[in-house]
Amino acid sequence: MYDANVAMIFKLLQISLGVKKNPLDLQDINWNYIYSFAERHSLVGILFSGIERLPKDMLPEIDLLVNWYGQSEHIKSINIKQKQSSQNLFRIAKNQGCDFCIMKGLAISLLYPNPEYRGYGDIDIFIYGNYQIFEKSIKDCGIKIVTGPKHDEFAFEGVHVELHKYYINNSSRVGKTLNQYLNKVSRIELCSRSECGWAIPNFNFNVVFLLRHMCVHLATEGMTLRNVLDYALLLLKEGEKINWDEVISVLKKTKMDCAFDTMVGVAEKVLDVDFSIYYIGKPVQRLIDRVLDEVMNVNLHAESRYPLFKRIIIKTKRLFSHKWMYDSGLLPDSFWTEVVWGSIKDHIKRPKLI
């Protein structure tokens, strides 16, 4: 299904993540192709941690290797800055009697052999305590907050922060049910603590939250291979700690079980690991292949360079080209009433989303 370059990417990722130890089957590596792919999928640092494990005769040419090293070090420096900003935000929250957990990037990176190489985007926060008091403290720092239905947004010390009201979009039937579950399993007493003090959601939370987050992104703007790796590592390293009876119950109730089986199948292909013990039903191979093909060919935010009218056309075409995800059961939301109409309403309320 995929060419030799993609096969090499998968093998290098397996070495980078410690799944496979032997690099000897890496042959005829097109390093320029792999670096370009890594940039597109936010894998530069992650793949570099695999390159560090290779024999000298397998390494890229010196110019590319130096550039790759430099970019990986840049990712590490950004991560250090984000951690510091998170600590400062946490200090503001604690001063107001609030607590918070950080989701996705900073939390999920802990699953990686070299967490500092997994680049982060936003800082995603959920507040335990008085939401308005915390926001007032942010505004008192002279920071402008942009409000939204799912989360408010602001820039703090040069880092983009999303302050969640809901974990996932709450406008659909599925979203409401999943948020109820996520609220239950993310209670502060069920979280662990980072070395910086803020809370980290547990694995029962992540296996549902990340699944829904991935699928919605896949159907709207697309998702990268790094999202697949996050989920694969969650299963690989923490699968035995998850309360599967509880998780399967909520996935079946929301009809997200097809999405789960599909994403587990995709994770299997990428890491070459047997995850069959986690399947809820019988995965559809055709659906797994199609989802993986969408992931591998993603081109995030490609429309951003175009003027408004063309951006609208591109995003509309993409929305309807992904109708198969709803027709196939990958996403259980109603395509016309919840997805199309919901998108129209969101863009009317927030034109900057276009």
XYZ file of N, CA and C in Angstrom, residues 61-281:
663
model
N 23.436 12.652 5.556
C 24.604 13.474 5.253
C 24.747 14.583 6.288
N 25.975 15.034 6.471
C 26.300 15.910 7.589
C 25.462 17.189 7.613
N 25.205 17.814 6.452
C 24.434 19.068 6.426
C 23.016 18.850 6.948
N 22.382 17.779 6.477
C 21.026 17.479 6.937
C 21.031 17.068 8.400
N 22.027 16.297 8.798
C 22.108 15.847 10.185
C 22.246 17.030 11.142
N 23.085 17.982 10.773
C 23.276 19.175 11.615
C 21.980 19.979 11.700
N 21.309 20.150 10.564
C 20.043 20.878 10.553
C 18.995 20.158 11.396
N 18.953 18.841 11.267
C 17.994 18.023 12.025
C 18.257 18.168 13.518
N 19.533 18.109 13.889
C 19.911 18.284 15.292
C 19.496 19.670 15.794
N 19.749 20.684 14.976
C 19.404 22.047 15.362
C 17.909 22.228 15.578
N 17.108 21.668 14.692
C 15.654 21.763 14.829
C 15.165 21.008 16.062
N 15.785 19.875 16.344
C 15.399 19.095 17.531
C 15.733 19.848 18.809
N 16.885 20.507 18.819
C 17.254 21.312 19.981
C 16.311 22.504 20.138
N 15.864 23.049 19.004
C 14.898 24.148 19.052
C 13.581 23.682 19.672
N 13.151 22.480 19.303
C 11.937 21.906 19.894
C 12.110 21.772 21.401
N 13.260 21.295 21.838
C 13.521 21.154 23.270
C 13.448 22.502 23.977
N 13.979 23.547 23.351
C 13.966 24.872 23.981
C 12.541 25.410 24.101
N 11.712 25.139 23.092
C 10.310 25.563 23.145
C 9.589 24.815 24.267
N 9.876 23.529 24.401
C 9.236 22.737 25.445
C 9.612 23.241 26.837
N 10.868 23.626 26.997
C 11.302 24.189 28.278
C 10.526 25.470 28.579
N 10.354 26.303 27.559
C 9.605 27.555 27.729
C 8.145 27.277 28.089
N 7.549 26.290 27.426
C 6.149 25.974 27.713
C 5.973 25.440 29.134
N 6.911 24.636 29.576
C 6.826 24.136 30.950
C 6.912 25.285 31.949
N 7.809 26.231 31.673
C 7.944 27.383 32.566
C 6.670 28.217 32.569
N 6.096 28.426 31.397
C 4.838 29.176 31.313
C 3.717 28.446 32.043
N 3.701 27.112 31.939
C 2.688 26.318 32.637
C 2.838 26.473 34.144
N 4.077 26.480 34.626
C 4.315 26.683 36.050
C 3.812 28.050 36.502
N 4.055 29.055 35.681
C 3.616 30.404 36.043
C 2.092 30.508 36.040
N 1.445 29.859 35.088
C -0.020 29.824 35.071
C -0.552 29.089 36.298
N 0.098 27.997 36.630
C -0.329 27.210 37.790
C -0.198 28.042 39.064
N 0.858 28.852 39.137
C 1.056 29.704 40.304
C -0.074 30.736 40.417
N -0.482 31.302 39.277
C -1.595 32.253 39.278
C -2.869 31.576 39.771
N -3.107 30.351 39.266
C -4.313 29.614 39.672
C -4.300 29.325 41.174
N -3.178 28.863 41.681
C -3.099 28.509 43.104
C -3.283 29.742 43.990
N -2.774 30.874 43.528
C -2.942 32.116 44.298
C -4.412 32.507 44.423
N -5.235 32.038 43.476
C -6.671 32.332 43.503
C -7.485 31.157 44.044
N -6.806 30.174 44.601
C -7.494 29.021 45.185
C -8.002 28.029 44.156
N -7.452 28.081 42.941
C -7.867 27.167 41.870
C -6.786 26.113 41.622
N -7.198 25.072 40.963
C -6.269 24.025 40.537
C -6.542 23.760 39.071
N -5.598 23.139 38.360
C -5.903 22.770 36.976
C -5.089 21.582 36.503
N -5.641 20.939 35.474
C -4.895 19.870 34.809
C -4.542 20.339 33.402
N -3.444 19.797 32.883
C -3.020 20.075 31.515
C -3.176 18.807 30.698
N -3.826 18.934 29.554
C -4.131 17.785 28.695
C -3.219 17.787 27.481
N -3.311 16.718 26.732
C -2.631 16.566 25.441
C -1.125 16.762 25.561
N -0.553 17.728 24.825
C 0.884 17.833 24.627
C 1.772 17.590 25.824
N 1.745 18.500 26.799
C 2.649 18.392 27.937
C 2.421 17.113 28.728
N 1.193 16.645 28.795
C 0.885 15.425 29.538
C 1.237 14.175 28.732
N 0.853 14.146 27.456
C 1.074 12.967 26.620
C 2.554 12.751 26.336
N 3.343 13.821 26.330
C 4.771 13.682 26.035
C 5.466 12.740 27.004
N 4.900 12.578 28.211
C 5.517 11.724 29.219
C 5.521 10.261 28.805
N 4.722 9.904 27.789
C 4.701 8.526 27.296
C 5.898 8.227 26.396
N 6.598 9.257 25.944
C 7.679 9.088 24.979
C 9.005 8.819 25.685
N 9.891 8.014 25.053
C 11.215 7.772 25.649
C 11.990 9.062 25.884
N 11.846 10.025 24.972
C 12.467 11.351 25.125
C 11.363 12.404 25.052
N 10.694 12.693 26.174
C 9.550 13.607 26.159
C 9.861 14.978 25.565
N 11.101 15.437 25.751
C 11.454 16.779 25.282
C 11.484 16.877 23.767
N 11.498 15.743 23.071
C 11.522 15.758 21.614
C 10.124 15.775 20.996
N 9.099 15.568 21.804
C 7.735 15.662 21.258
C 7.310 17.119 21.330
N 7.216 17.763 20.197
C 6.853 19.170 20.181
C 5.440 19.408 20.668
N 5.231 20.553 21.282
C 3.899 20.926 21.768
C 3.360 22.083 20.949
N 2.052 22.182 20.896
C 1.426 23.328 20.257
C 0.893 24.263 21.323
N -0.375 24.090 21.646
C -1.009 24.911 22.673
C -0.798 24.288 24.055
N -1.084 25.082 25.072
C -1.247 24.544 26.426
C -2.742 24.449 26.665
N -3.236 23.237 26.873
C -4.671 22.989 27.078
C -4.938 22.762 28.557
N -5.733 23.663 29.146
C -5.952 23.660 30.591
C -7.441 23.451 30.896
N -7.688 22.681 31.949
C -9.038 22.600 32.509
C -8.946 23.027 33.967
N -9.757 24.011 34.333
C -9.683 24.614 35.665
C -10.597 23.877 36.649
N -10.052 23.579 37.831
C -10.861 23.113 38.960
C -10.971 24.296 39.918
N -12.143 24.827 40.048
C -12.313 25.997 40.898
C -13.132 27.048 40.168
N -12.990 28.269 40.597
C -13.790 29.342 40.029
C -13.164 29.822 38.728
N -13.794 29.442 37.658
C -13.308 29.748 36.307
C -13.180 31.253 36.098
N -14.184 32.003 36.534
C -14.197 33.449 36.322
C -13.085 34.149 37.108
N -12.808 33.657 38.314
C -11.745 34.262 39.116
C -10.395 34.084 38.431
N -10.152 32.903 37.882
C -8.890 32.660 37.193
C -8.768 33.560 35.964
N -9.851 33.661 35.201
C -9.808 34.514 34.013
C -9.594 35.983 34.385
N -10.171 36.397 35.488
C -9.971 37.785 35.929
C -8.491 38.028 36.247
N -7.849 37.042 36.845
C -6.432 37.176 37.159
C -5.602 37.310 35.887
N -5.993 36.572 34.848
C -5.293 36.653 33.561
C -5.502 38.042 32.949
N -6.747 38.530 33.002
C -7.035 39.859 32.458
C -6.308 40.949 33.233
N -6.157 40.739 34.538
C -5.451 41.724 35.359
C -3.973 41.820 34.984
N -3.479 40.812 34.279
C -2.094 40.850 33.784
C -2.005 41.617 32.470
N -3.135 42.178 32.023
C -3.159 42.919 30.770
C -3.292 42.041 29.547
N -3.779 40.829 29.754
C -3.892 39.855 28.657
C -5.324 39.805 28.139
N -5.486 39.879 26.837
C -6.806 39.800 26.213
C -7.233 38.341 26.066
N -8.473 38.049 26.425
C -9.012 36.691 26.307
C -10.083 36.668 25.230
N -9.967 35.726 24.312
C -10.971 35.521 23.258
C -11.867 34.368 23.693
N -13.149 34.645 23.865
C -14.063 33.615 24.361
C -14.563 32.734 23.230
N -14.878 31.498 23.569
C -15.414 30.542 22.604
C -16.320 29.557 23.295
N -17.070 28.750 22.545
C -18.025 27.825 23.150
C -17.371 26.691 23.928
N -16.274 26.123 23.386
C -15.600 24.999 24.047
C -14.492 25.465 24.977
N -13.748 26.488 24.549
C -12.656 27.005 25.371
C -12.408 28.468 25.037
N -11.859 29.177 25.998
C -11.389 30.530 25.766
C -9.902 30.465 25.431
N -9.394 31.499 24.762
C -8.012 31.477 24.304
C -7.301 32.773 24.676
N -6.022 32.652 24.982
C -5.210 33.835 25.220
C -3.733 33.475 25.039
N -2.920 34.483 24.855
C -1.478 34.301 24.733
C -0.840 34.668 26.062
N -0.034 33.769 26.592
C 0.615 33.984 27.885
C 2.113 33.722 27.722
N 2.905 34.757 27.922
C 4.362 34.648 27.780
C 4.744 34.072 26.418
N 4.004 34.475 25.398
C 4.295 34.034 24.041
C 3.780 32.663 23.694
N 3.039 32.024 24.602
C 2.501 30.678 24.369
C 0.982 30.767 24.238
N 0.423 30.048 23.263
C -1.026 30.043 23.077
C -1.659 29.079 24.077
N -2.647 29.589 24.815
C -3.303 28.802 25.864
C -4.777 28.647 25.532
N -5.288 27.427 25.679
C -6.718 27.162 25.541
C -7.251 26.754 26.909
N -8.151 27.575 27.426
C -8.739 27.355 28.739
C -10.113 26.705 28.543
N -10.192 25.421 28.786
C -11.368 24.635 28.418
C -12.528 24.816 29.394
N -13.715 25.014 28.798
C -14.966 24.930 29.548
C -15.502 23.507 29.453
N -15.340 22.931 28.271
C -15.660 21.531 28.025
C -14.403 20.858 27.478
N -14.288 19.580 27.730
C -13.120 18.867 27.204
C -13.192 18.748 25.686
N -14.384 18.445 25.191
C -14.603 18.352 23.755
C -15.856 19.146 23.407
N -16.070 19.364 22.121
C -17.239 20.136 21.687
C -18.510 19.541 22.281
N -19.305 20.387 22.910
C -20.477 19.918 23.665
C -21.790 20.137 22.927
N -21.721 20.480 21.643
C -22.941 20.849 20.918
C -23.698 19.650 20.352
N -23.055 18.474 20.291
C -23.711 17.287 19.727
C -24.129 16.323 20.834
N -24.991 15.395 20.478
C -25.422 14.374 21.443
C -24.226 13.567 21.941
N -23.359 13.167 21.017
C -22.171 12.395 21.386
C -21.261 13.221 22.283
N -21.064 14.495 21.931
C -20.207 15.357 22.729
C -20.694 15.509 24.155
N -21.996 15.667 24.336
C -22.561 15.815 25.686
C -22.312 14.568 26.523
N -22.552 13.398 25.931
C -22.370 12.140 26.665
C -20.906 11.927 27.024
N -20.009 12.195 26.078
C -18.587 12.004 26.345
C -18.070 13.000 27.377
N -18.559 14.240 27.334
C -18.137 15.212 28.343
C -18.571 14.796 29.742
N -19.747 14.218 29.859
C -20.197 13.724 31.162
C -19.235 12.667 31.703
N -18.833 11.763 30.818
C -17.881 10.720 31.222
C -16.523 11.332 31.574
N -16.034 12.235 30.729
C -14.719 12.830 30.958
C -14.687 13.651 32.236
N -15.772 14.336 32.554
C -15.849 15.081 33.808
C -15.748 14.136 35.006
N -16.375 12.959 34.876
C -16.382 11.994 35.978
C -14.993 11.419 36.226
N -14.282 11.047 35.150
C -12.994 10.363 35.320
C -11.821 11.333 35.455
N -12.095 12.639 35.337
C -11.011 13.621 35.467
C -11.074 14.380 36.783
N -11.880 13.896 37.734
C -11.924 14.556 39.036
C -10.505 14.661 39.601
N -10.243 15.749 40.282
C -8.873 16.056 40.690
C -8.261 14.935 41.524
N -9.067 14.242 42.307
C -8.515 13.179 43.148
C -8.109 11.940 42.333
N -8.557 11.877 41.078
C -8.200 10.758 40.209
C -7.001 11.074 39.315
N -6.517 12.314 39.380
C -5.373 12.731 38.561
C -4.065 12.471 39.299
N -2.994 12.337 38.540
C -1.657 12.346 39.123
C -1.106 13.774 39.029
N 0.099 13.971 39.517
C 0.699 15.309 39.521
C 2.007 15.298 38.725
N 2.198 16.357 37.967
C 3.467 16.521 37.267
C 4.517 16.991 38.261
N 5.774 16.993 37.822
C 6.844 17.493 38.676
C 6.677 18.979 38.950
N 5.892 19.651 38.095
C 5.648 21.089 38.267
C 4.460 21.360 39.178
N 3.672 20.332 39.481
C 2.558 20.491 40.414
C 1.189 20.388 39.804
N 1.032 20.759 38.501
C -0.290 20.689 37.906
C -0.717 19.238 37.675
N -2.037 19.051 37.575
C -2.605 17.702 37.488
C -2.486 17.140 36.070
N -2.372 15.810 35.993
C -2.317 15.087 34.724
C -3.500 14.132 34.690
N -4.337 14.178 33.650
C -5.496 13.280 33.604
C -5.071 11.822 33.514
N -5.936 10.933 34.017
C -5.580 9.512 34.044
C -5.814 8.846 32.690
N -5.493 7.573 32.608
C -5.510 6.860 31.340
C -6.934 6.561 30.860
N -7.884 6.392 31.803
C -9.282 6.214 31.396
C -9.800 7.458 30.686
N -9.334 8.605 31.124
C -9.669 9.865 30.464
C -9.045 9.904 29.071
N -7.750 9.660 29.004
C -7.026 9.847 27.745
C -7.475 8.917 26.637
N -7.829 7.696 26.966
C -8.181 6.750 25.908
C -9.473 7.166 25.208
N -10.343 7.880 25.900
C -11.587 8.380 25.304
C -11.379 9.777 24.726
N -10.755 10.651 25.491
C -10.547 12.033 25.046
C -9.713 12.096 23.775
N -8.584 11.403 23.748
C -7.709 11.449 22.577
C -8.378 10.838 21.355
N -9.183 9.798 21.558
C -9.889 9.175 20.438
C -10.832 10.168 19.781
N -11.659 10.804 20.568
C -12.615 11.770 20.018
C -11.887 12.956 19.390
N -10.850 13.423 20.054
C -10.072 14.547 19.542
C -9.462 14.200 18.185
N -8.881 13.015 18.069
C -8.286 12.576 16.801
C -9.309 12.525 15.682
N -10.430 11.877 15.956
C -11.423 11.649 14.909
C -12.038 12.947 14.407
N -12.315 13.868 15.329
C -12.895 15.146 14.920
C -11.894 15.926 14.071
N -10.632 15.926 14.474
C -9.606 16.607 13.681
C -9.445 15.947 12.314
N -9.479 14.627 12.296
C -9.356 13.908 11.027
C -10.448 14.331 10.057
N -11.654 14.509 10.568
C -12.802 14.826 9.713
C -12.888 16.297 9.345
N -12.182 17.151 10.062
C -12.285 18.581 9.777
C -11.027 19.096 9.084
N -9.964 19.310 9.849
C -8.752 19.872 9.245
C -7.688 18.832 8.948
N -7.889 17.600 9.428
C -6.900 16.550 9.248
C -6.084 16.345 10.512
N -5.417 15.203 10.599
C -4.568 14.925 11.762
C -3.255 14.321 11.302
N -2.241 14.480 12.122
C -0.903 14.027 11.758
C -0.622 12.642 12.330
N 0.478 12.074 11.862
C 0.902 10.766 12.352
C 1.280 10.830 13.827
N 1.686 12.003 14.288
C 2.031 12.123 15.712
C 0.827 11.811 16.602
N -0.367 12.176 16.175
C -1.567 11.842 16.943
C -1.733 10.329 17.075
N -1.428 9.622 15.996
C -1.500 8.150 16.027
C -0.480 7.608 17.025
N 0.725 8.171 17.031
C 1.760 7.707 17.954
C 1.353 7.934 19.403
N 0.727 9.078 19.687
C 0.241 9.338 21.046
C -0.674 8.206 21.511
N -1.600 7.840 20.632
C -2.587 6.817 20.998
C -1.930 5.444 21.098
N -1.021 5.168 20.176
C -0.332 3.883 20.186
C 0.476 3.706 21.471
N 1.168 4.758 21.896
C 1.971 4.669 23.119
C 1.101 4.553 24.354
N -0.063 5.201 24.333
C -1.002 5.069 25.442
C -1.408 3.609 25.623
N -1.732 2.939 24.510
C -2.110 1.524 24.575
C -0.922 0.650 24.955
N 0.214 0.944 24.354
C 1.402 0.110 24.559
C 1.901 0.166 25.996
N 1.922 1.370 26.578
C 2.538 1.546 27.888
C 1.555 1.515 29.050
N 0.303 1.898 28.779
C -0.641 2.048 29.886
C -1.925 1.251 29.710
N -2.002 0.453 28.645
C -3.232 -0.284 28.358
C -3.715 -1.144 29.505
N -2.801 -1.750 30.240
C -3.188 -2.639 31.338
C -3.770 -1.884 32.525
N -3.555 -0.584 32.593
C -4.046 0.210 33.724
C -5.431 0.806 33.461
N -5.943 0.627 32.246
C -7.222 1.237 31.867
C -8.378 0.340 32.292
N -9.423 0.950 32.799
C -10.645 0.215 33.151
C -11.444 -0.003 31.867
N -11.195 -1.119 31.195
C -11.765 -1.330 29.865
C -13.267 -1.546 29.892
N -13.799 -2.125 30.945
C -15.263 -2.298 31.029
C -15.952 -0.937 30.987
N -15.402 0.008 31.727
C -15.966 1.358 31.770
C -15.807 2.063 30.428
N -14.625 1.946 29.844
C -14.343 2.608 28.573
C -15.202 2.037 27.452
N -15.263 0.723 27.366
C -16.059 0.079 26.312
C -17.525 0.462 26.440
N -18.003 0.576 27.678
C -19.401 0.945 27.899
C -19.717 2.319 27.310
N -18.862 3.314 27.569
C -19.135 4.667 27.058
C -18.914 4.737 25.552
N -17.965 3.977 25.022
C -17.738 3.984 23.576
C -18.901 3.344 22.828
N -19.455 2.289 23.388
C -20.623 1.656 22.755
C -21.853 2.558 22.876
N -21.994 3.179 24.017
C -23.148 4.060 24.240
C -23.157 5.211 23.249
N -21.991 5.721 22.906
C -21.879 6.858 21.989
C -21.604 6.418 20.546
N -21.525 5.122 20.328
C -21.226 4.553 19.004
C -19.864 5.009 18.479
N -18.935 5.187 19.415
C -17.553 5.505 19.051
C -16.686 4.243 19.025
N -17.304 3.070 19.171
C -16.541 1.822 19.184
C -15.910 1.517 17.826
N -16.590 1.879 16.736
C -16.024 1.697 15.399
C -14.764 2.560 15.246
N -14.830 3.799 15.723
C -13.674 4.685 15.659
C -12.517 4.118 16.474
N -12.826 3.578 17.638
C -11.783 3.007 18.484
C -11.093 1.836 17.786
N -11.871 0.887 17.293
C -11.278 -0.271 16.613
C -10.445 0.148 15.413
N -10.912 1.165 14.701
C -10.175 1.643 13.525
C -8.851 2.271 13.922
N -8.860 3.129 14.934
C -7.625 3.786 15.354
C -6.637 2.806 15.979
N -7.150 1.803 16.670
C -6.262 0.755 17.193
C -5.608 0.006 16.032
N -6.387 -0.258 14.980
C -5.849 -0.916 13.795
C -4.785 -0.073 13.104
N -5.001 1.232 13.052
C -4.009 2.135 12.462
C -2.728 2.115 13.298
N -2.877 2.167 14.617
C -1.717 2.136 15.510
C -0.927 0.843 15.335
N -1.627 -0.265 15.144
C -0.961 -1.551 14.898
C -0.071 -1.498 13.667
N -0.594 -0.926 12.594
C 0.149 -0.867 11.335
C 1.408 -0.008 11.463
N 1.290 1.101 12.170
C 2.410 2.029 12.265
C 3.527 1.464 13.146
N 3.169 0.901 14.298
C 4.187 0.410 15.223
C 4.505 -1.070 15.037
N 3.716 -1.776 14.204
C 3.902 -3.218 14.008
C 3.829 -3.958 15.342
N 2.784 -3.614 16.117
C 2.541 -4.221 17.423
C 1.141 -4.816 17.415
N 0.966 -5.953 18.065
C -0.343 -6.611 18.124
C -1.171 -5.998 19.257
N -2.185 -5.227 18.885
C -3.106 -4.637 19.854
C -4.475 -5.326 19.829
N -4.545 -6.519 19.291
C -5.844 -7.165 19.061
C -6.620 -7.415 20.353
N -5.931 -7.502 21.490
C -6.644 -7.734 22.757
C -7.545 -6.565 23.117
N -7.321 -5.416 22.496
C -8.103 -4.236 22.843
C -9.310 -4.018 21.933
N -9.423 -4.775 20.862
C -10.548 -4.571 19.956
C -11.875 -4.813 20.674
N -12.830 -3.936 20.399
C -14.180 -4.104 20.940
C -14.985 -5.044 20.055
N -14.895 -4.846 18.743
C -15.569 -5.703 17.765
C -14.569 -6.180 16.736
